[in-house]
PDB file of C-alpha atoms in Angstrom:
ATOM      1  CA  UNK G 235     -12.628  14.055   6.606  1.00  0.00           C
ATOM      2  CA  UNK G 236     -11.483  10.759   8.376  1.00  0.00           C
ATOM      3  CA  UNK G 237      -9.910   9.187   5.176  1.00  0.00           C
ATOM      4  CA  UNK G 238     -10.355   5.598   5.686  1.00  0.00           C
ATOM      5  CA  UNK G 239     -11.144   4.077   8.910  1.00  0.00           C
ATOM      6  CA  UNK G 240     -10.693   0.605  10.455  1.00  0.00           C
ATOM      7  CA  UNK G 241     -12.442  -1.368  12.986  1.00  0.00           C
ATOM      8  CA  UNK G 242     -11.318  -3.234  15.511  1.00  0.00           C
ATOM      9  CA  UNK G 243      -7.366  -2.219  15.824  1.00  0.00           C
ATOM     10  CA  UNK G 244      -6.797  -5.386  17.640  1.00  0.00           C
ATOM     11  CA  UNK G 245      -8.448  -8.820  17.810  1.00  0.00           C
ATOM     12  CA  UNK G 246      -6.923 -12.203  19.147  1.00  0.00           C
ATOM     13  CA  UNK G 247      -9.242 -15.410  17.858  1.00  0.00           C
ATOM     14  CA  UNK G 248      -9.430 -18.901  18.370  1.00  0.00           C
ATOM     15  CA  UNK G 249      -8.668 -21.626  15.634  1.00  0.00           C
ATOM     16  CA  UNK G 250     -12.329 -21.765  13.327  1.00  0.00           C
ATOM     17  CA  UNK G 251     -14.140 -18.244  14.781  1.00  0.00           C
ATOM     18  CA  UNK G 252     -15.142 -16.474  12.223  1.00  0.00           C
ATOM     19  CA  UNK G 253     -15.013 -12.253  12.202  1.00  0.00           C
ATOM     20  CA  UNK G 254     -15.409  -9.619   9.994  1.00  0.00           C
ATOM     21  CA  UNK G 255     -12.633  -6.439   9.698  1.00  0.00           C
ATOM     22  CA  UNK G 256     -15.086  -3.089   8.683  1.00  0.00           C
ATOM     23  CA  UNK G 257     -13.732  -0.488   6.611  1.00  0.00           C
ATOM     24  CA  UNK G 258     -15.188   2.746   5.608  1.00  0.00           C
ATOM     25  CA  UNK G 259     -14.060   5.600   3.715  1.00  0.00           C
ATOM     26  CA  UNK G 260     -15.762   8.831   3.473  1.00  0.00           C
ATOM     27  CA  UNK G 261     -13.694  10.444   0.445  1.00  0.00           C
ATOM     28  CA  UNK G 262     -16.252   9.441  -1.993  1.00  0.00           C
ATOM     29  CA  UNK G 263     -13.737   6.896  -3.625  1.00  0.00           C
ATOM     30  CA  UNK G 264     -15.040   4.184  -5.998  1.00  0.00           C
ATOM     31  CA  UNK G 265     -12.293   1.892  -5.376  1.00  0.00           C
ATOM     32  CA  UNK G 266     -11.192  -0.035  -2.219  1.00  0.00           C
ATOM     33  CA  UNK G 267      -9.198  -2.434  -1.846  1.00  0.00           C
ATOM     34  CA  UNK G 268      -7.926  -5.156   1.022  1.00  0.00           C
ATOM     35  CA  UNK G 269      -4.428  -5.845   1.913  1.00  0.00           C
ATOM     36  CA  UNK G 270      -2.494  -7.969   4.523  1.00  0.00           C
ATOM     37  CA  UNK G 271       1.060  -7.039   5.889  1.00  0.00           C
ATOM     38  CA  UNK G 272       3.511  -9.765   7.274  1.00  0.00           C
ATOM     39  CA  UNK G 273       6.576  -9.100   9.171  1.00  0.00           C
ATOM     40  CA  UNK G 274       9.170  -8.236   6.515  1.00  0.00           C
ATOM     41  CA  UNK G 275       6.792  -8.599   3.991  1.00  0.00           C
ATOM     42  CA  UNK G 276       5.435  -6.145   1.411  1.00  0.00           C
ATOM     43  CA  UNK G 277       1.573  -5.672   1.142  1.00  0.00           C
ATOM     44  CA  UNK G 278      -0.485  -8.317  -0.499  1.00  0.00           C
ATOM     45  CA  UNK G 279      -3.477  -8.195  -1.807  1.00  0.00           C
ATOM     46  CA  UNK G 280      -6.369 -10.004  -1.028  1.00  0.00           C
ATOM     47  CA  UNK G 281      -9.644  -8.558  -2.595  1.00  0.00           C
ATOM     48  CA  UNK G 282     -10.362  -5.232  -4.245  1.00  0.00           C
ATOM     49  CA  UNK G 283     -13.714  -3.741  -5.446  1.00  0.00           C
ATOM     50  CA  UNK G 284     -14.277  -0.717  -7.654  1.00  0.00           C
ATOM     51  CA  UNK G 285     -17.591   0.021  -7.341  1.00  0.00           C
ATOM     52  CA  UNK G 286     -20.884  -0.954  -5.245  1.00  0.00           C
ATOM     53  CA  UNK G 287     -21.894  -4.211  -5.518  1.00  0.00           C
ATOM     54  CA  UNK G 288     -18.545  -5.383  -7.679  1.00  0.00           C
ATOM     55  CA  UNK G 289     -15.711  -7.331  -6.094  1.00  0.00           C
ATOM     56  CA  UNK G 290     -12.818  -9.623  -7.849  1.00  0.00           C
ATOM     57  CA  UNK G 291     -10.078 -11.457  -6.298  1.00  0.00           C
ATOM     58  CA  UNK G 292      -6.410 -10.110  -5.171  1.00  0.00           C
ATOM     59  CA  UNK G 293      -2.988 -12.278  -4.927  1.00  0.00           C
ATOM     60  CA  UNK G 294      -3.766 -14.106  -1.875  1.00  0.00           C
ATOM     61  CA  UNK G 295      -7.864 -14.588  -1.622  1.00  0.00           C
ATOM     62  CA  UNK G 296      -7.952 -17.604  -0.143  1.00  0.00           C
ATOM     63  CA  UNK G 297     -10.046 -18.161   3.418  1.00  0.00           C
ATOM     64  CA  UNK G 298     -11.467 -14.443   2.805  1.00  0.00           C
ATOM     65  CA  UNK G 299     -14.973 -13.129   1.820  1.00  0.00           C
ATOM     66  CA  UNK G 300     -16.207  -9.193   0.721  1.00  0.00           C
ATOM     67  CA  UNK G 301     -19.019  -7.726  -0.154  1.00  0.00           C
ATOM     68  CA  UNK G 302     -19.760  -3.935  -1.204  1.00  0.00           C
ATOM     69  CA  UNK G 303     -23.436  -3.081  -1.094  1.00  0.00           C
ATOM     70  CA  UNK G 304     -22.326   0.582  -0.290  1.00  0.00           C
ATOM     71  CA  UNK G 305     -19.921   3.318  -1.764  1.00  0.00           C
ATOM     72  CA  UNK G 306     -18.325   3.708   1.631  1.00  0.00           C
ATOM     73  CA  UNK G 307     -18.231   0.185   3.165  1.00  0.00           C
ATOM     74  CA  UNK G 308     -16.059  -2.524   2.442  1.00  0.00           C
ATOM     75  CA  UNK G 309     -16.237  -5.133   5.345  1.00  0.00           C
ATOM     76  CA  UNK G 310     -13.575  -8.202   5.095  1.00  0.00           C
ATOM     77  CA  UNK G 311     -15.015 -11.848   6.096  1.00  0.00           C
ATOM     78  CA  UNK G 312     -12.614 -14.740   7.629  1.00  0.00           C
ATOM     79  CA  UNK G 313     -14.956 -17.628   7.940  1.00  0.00           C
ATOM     80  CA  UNK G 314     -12.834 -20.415   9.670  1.00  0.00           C
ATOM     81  CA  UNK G 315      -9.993 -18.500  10.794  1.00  0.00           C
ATOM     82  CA  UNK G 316      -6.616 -20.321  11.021  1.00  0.00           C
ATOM     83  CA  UNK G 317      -3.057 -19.479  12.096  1.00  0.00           C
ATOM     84  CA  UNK G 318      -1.727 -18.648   8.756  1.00  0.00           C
ATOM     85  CA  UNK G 319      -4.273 -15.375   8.933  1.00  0.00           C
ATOM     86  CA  UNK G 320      -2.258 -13.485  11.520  1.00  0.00           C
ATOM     87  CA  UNK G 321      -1.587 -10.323  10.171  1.00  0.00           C
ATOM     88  CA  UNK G 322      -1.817  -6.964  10.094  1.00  0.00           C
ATOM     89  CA  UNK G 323      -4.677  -6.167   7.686  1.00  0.00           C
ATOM     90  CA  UNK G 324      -5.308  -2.730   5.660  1.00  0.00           C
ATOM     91  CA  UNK G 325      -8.035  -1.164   3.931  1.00  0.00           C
ATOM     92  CA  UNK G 326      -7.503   1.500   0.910  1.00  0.00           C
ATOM     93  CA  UNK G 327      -9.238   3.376  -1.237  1.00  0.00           C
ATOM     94  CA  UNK G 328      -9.134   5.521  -4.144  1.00  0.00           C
ATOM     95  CA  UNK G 329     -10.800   7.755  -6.813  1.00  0.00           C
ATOM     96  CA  UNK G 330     -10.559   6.297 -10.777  1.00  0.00           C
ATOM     97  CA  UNK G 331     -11.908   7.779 -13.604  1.00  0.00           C
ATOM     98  CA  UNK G 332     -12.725   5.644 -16.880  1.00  0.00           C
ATOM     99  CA  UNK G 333     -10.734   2.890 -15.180  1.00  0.00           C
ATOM    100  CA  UNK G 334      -7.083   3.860 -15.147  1.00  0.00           C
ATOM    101  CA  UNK G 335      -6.370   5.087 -11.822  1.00  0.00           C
ATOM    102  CA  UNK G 336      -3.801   7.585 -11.726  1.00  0.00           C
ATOM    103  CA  UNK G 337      -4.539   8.263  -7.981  1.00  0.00           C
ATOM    104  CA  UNK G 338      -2.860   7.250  -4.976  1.00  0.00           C
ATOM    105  CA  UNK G 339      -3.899   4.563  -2.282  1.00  0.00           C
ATOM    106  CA  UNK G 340      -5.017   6.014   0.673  1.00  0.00           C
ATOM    107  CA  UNK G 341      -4.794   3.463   3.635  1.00  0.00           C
ATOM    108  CA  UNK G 342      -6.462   2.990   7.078  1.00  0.00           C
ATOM    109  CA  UNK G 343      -4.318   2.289  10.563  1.00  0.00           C
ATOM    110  CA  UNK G 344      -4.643  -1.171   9.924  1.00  0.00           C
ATOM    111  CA  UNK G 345      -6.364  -4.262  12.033  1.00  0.00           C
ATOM    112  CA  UNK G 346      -3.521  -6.522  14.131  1.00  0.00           C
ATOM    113  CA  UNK G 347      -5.176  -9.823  13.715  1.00  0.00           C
ATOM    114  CA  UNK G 348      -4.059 -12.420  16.029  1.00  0.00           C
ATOM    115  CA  UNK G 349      -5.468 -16.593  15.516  1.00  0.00           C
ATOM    116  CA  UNK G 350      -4.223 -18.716  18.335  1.00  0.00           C
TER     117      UNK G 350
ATOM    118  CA  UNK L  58       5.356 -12.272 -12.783  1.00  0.00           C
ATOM    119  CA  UNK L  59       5.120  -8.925 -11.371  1.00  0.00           C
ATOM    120  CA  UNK L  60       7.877  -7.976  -8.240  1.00  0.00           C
ATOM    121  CA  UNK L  61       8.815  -4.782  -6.920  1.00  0.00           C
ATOM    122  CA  UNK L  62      11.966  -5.228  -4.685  1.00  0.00           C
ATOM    123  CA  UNK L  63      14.596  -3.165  -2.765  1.00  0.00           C
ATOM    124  CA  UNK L  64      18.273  -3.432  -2.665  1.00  0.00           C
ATOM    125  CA  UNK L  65      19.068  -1.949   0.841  1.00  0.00           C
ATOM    126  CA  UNK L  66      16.625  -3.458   3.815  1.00  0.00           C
ATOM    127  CA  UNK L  67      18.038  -0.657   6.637  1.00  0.00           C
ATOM    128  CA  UNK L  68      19.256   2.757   5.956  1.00  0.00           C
ATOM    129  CA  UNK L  69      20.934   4.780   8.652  1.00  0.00           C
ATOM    130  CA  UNK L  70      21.461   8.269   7.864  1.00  0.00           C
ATOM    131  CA  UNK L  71      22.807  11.377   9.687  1.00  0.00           C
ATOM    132  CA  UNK L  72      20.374  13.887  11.031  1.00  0.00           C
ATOM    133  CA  UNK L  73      20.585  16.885   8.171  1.00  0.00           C
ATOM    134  CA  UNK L  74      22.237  14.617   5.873  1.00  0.00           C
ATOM    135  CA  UNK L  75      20.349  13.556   2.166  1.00  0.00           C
ATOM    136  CA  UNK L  76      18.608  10.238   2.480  1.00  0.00           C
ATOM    137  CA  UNK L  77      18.676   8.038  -0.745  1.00  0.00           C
ATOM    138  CA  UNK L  78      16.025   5.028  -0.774  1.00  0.00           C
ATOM    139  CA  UNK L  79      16.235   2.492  -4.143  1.00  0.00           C
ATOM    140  CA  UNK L  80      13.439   0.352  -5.227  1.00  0.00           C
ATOM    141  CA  UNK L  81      13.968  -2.295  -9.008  1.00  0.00           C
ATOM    142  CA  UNK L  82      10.906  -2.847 -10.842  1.00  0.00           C
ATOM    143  CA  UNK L  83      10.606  -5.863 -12.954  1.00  0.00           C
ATOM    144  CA  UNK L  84       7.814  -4.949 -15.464  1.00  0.00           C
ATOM    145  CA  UNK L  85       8.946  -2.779 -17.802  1.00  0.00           C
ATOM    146  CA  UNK L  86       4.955  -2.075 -18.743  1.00  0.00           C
ATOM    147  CA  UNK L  87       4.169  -0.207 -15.070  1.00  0.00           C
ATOM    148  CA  UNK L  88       3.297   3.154 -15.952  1.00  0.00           C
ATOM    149  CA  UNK L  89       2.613   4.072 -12.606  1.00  0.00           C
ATOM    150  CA  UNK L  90       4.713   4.493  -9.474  1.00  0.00           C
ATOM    151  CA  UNK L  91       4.031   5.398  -5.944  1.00  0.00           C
ATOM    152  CA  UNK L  92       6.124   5.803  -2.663  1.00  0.00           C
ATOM    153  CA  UNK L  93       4.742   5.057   0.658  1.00  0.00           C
ATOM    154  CA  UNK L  94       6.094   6.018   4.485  1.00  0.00           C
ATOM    155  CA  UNK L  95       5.175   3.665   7.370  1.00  0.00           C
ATOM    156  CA  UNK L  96       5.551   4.931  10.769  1.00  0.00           C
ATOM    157  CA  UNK L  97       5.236   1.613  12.872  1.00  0.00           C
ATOM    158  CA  UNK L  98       1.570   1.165  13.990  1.00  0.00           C
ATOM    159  CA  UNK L  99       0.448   3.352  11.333  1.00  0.00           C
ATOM    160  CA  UNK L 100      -0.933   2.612   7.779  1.00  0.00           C
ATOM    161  CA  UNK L 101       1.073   3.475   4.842  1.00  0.00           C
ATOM    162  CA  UNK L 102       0.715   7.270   3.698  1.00  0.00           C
ATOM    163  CA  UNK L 103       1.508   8.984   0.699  1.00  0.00           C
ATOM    164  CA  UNK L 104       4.612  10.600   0.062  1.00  0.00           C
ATOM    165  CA  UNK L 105       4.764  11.039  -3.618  1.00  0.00           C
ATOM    166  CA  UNK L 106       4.289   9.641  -7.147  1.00  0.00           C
ATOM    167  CA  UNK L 107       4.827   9.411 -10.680  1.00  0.00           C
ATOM    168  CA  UNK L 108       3.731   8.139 -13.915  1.00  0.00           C
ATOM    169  CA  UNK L 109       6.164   6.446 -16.973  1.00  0.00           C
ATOM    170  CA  UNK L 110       6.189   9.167 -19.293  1.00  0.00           C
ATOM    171  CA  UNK L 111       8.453  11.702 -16.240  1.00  0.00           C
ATOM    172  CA  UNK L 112      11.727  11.135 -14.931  1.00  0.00           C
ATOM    173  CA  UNK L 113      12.000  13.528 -12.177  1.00  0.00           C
ATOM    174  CA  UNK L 114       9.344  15.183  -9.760  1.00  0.00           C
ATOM    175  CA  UNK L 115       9.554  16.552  -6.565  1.00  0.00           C
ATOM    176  CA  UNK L 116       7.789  17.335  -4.142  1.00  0.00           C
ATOM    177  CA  UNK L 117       8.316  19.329  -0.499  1.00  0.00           C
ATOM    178  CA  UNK L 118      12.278  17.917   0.457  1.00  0.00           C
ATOM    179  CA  UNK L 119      11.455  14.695  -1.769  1.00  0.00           C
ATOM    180  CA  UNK L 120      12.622  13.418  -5.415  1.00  0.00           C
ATOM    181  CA  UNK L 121      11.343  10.548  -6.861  1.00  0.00           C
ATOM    182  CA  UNK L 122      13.612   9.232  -9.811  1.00  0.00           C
ATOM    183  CA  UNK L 123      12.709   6.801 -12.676  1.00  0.00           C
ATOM    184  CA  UNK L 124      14.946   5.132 -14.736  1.00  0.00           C
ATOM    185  CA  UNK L 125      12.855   3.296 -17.457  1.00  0.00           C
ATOM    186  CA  UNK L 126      15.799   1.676 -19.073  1.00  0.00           C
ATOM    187  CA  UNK L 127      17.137   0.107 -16.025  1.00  0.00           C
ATOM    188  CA  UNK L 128      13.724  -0.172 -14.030  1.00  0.00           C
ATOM    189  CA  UNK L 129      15.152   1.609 -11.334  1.00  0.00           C
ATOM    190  CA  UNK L 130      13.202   4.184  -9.040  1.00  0.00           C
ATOM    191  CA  UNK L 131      14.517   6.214  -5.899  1.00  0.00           C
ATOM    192  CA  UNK L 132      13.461   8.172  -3.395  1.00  0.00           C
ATOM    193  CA  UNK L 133      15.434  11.334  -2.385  1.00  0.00           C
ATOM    194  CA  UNK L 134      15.077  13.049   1.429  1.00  0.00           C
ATOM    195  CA  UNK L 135      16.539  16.300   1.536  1.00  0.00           C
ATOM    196  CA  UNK L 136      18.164  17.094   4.835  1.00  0.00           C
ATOM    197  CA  UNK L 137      16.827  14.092   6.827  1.00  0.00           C
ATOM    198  CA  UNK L 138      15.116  14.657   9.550  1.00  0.00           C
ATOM    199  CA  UNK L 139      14.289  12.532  12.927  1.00  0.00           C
ATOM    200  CA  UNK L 140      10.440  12.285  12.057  1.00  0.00           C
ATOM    201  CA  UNK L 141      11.251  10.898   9.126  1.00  0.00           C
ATOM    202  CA  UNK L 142      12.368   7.336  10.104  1.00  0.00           C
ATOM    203  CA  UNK L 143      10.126   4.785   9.384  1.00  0.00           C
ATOM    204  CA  UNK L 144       9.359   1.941   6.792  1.00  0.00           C
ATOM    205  CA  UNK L 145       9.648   3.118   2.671  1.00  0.00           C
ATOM    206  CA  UNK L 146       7.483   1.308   0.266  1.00  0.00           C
ATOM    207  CA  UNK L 147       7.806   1.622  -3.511  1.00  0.00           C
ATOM    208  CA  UNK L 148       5.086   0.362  -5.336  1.00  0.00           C
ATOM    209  CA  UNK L 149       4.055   0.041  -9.200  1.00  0.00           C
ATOM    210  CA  UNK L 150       1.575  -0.240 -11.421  1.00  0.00           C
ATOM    211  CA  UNK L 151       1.063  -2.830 -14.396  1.00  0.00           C
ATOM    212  CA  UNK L 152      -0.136  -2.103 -17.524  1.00  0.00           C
ATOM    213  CA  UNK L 153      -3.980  -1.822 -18.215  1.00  0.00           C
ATOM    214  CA  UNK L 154      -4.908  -5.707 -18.809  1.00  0.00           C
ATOM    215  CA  UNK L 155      -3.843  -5.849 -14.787  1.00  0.00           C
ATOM    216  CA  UNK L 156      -6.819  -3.035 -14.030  1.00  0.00           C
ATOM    217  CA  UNK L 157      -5.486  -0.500 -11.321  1.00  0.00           C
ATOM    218  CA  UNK L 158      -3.601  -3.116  -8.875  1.00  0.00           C
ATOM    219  CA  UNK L 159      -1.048  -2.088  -7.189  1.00  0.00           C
ATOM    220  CA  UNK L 160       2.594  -4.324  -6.397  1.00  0.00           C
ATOM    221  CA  UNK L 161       4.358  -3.642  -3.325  1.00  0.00           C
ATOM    222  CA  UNK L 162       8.160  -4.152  -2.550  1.00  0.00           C
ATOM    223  CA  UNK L 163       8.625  -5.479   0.817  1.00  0.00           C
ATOM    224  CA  UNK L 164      10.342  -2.164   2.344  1.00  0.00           C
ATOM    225  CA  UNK L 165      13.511  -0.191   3.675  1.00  0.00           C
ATOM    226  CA  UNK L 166      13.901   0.892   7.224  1.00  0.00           C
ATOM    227  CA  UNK L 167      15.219   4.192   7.242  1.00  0.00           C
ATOM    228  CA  UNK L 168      17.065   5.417  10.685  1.00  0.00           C
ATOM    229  CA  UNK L 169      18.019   8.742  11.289  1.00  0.00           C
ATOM    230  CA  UNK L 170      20.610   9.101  13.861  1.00  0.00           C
ATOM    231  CA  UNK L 171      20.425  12.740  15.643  1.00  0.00           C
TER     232      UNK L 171
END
């Protein structure tokens, strides 16, 4: 198995472009989640889903879109990017059953996320 | 609110030597605990958990310790080793009306001097 894979690693963009971050797991997990790392900084989270075609809002949601149409996928939208989104961002996912997750995170490598 | 913080920043231990790593909770609700490694450029990867109701578990050269009464949980390294450095993360996990979210301390650099 991969575990949880991230695409692109790296990405520098200009004030306003807009990108999306993929993330796929192929662990069969319902859950997934999106976090972003600053320097010193613990993770935060920005958007989670826990199942196909549900999403709900993390800590810091702002200037971010999902969407989950598959068990695997969980791509993560900037529309109008802007400094304050340089990052590192991470994907996760995990396995719950009956809602109370007593499983661990797994995480991808991460996306270094650059706005200039 | 929720905050998961860590007293010491940067650790620098020995080579061989027993690593200690200390993380305070502040919801005395979390039932759930996890620690992370970070080897820099990597994501964060599982090193081991465990739930309210334990106080001890260990795992292969790691303890994790919970102290409910003082929200207190620490990782344990038996005889540190150089691949070990890298970035600790404690994390916790509210009670049920906050679903399965997870809250992140910001991290302790651990150095291991050969």
């Amino acid at each position: 198995n991969a575990g949880v894979t991230q695409t692109p690693k790296f990405r520098i963009l200009k004030i306003g472009q807009s990108m999306t971050l993929q993330c796929t797991q192929d662990m069969n997990h319902n859950y997934m989640y999106w976090y972003r790392q600053d320097p010193g900084m613990g993770l935060k989270l920005i958007y989670y889903s826990v199942g196909a075609g549900i999403t709900d809002k993390g800590e810091v949601p702002n200037g971010y879109n999902v969407s989950r149409s598959t068990t695997e996928d969980f791509p993560l939208r900037l529309e109008l990017a802007a400094p304050s989104q340089t990052s590192v961002y991470f994907c996760a996912s995990s396995y719950s059953a009956r809602g109370r997750n007593n499983q661990p995170q797994h995480f991808g490598d991460g996306t270094r996320l650059s706005i200039l | 609110g929720e905050s998961v913080g860590l007293h010491l920043p940067t650790l620098s231990v020995q080579e061989g030597d027993n690593s200690i790593i200390n993380c305070a909770y502040s919801n005395s609700a979390s039932d759930y605990f996890i620690w992370y490694k970070q080897e820099s450029g990597k994501g964060p990867q599982f090193i081991i958990d465990i739930r309210s109701n334990m106080d001890k578990r260990q795992g292969q050269r790691v303890t994790v310790l919970l102290n409910k009464t003082v929200k207190h949980l620490s990782l344990q390294i038996a005889a540190t080793q150089p691949g070990d450095s890298a970035v600790y993360f404690c994390a916790e996990r509210g009670p049920m009306e906050y679903g399965n979210k997870l809250v992140f301390g910001a991290g302790t650099i651990l150095r291991v001097k050969s």
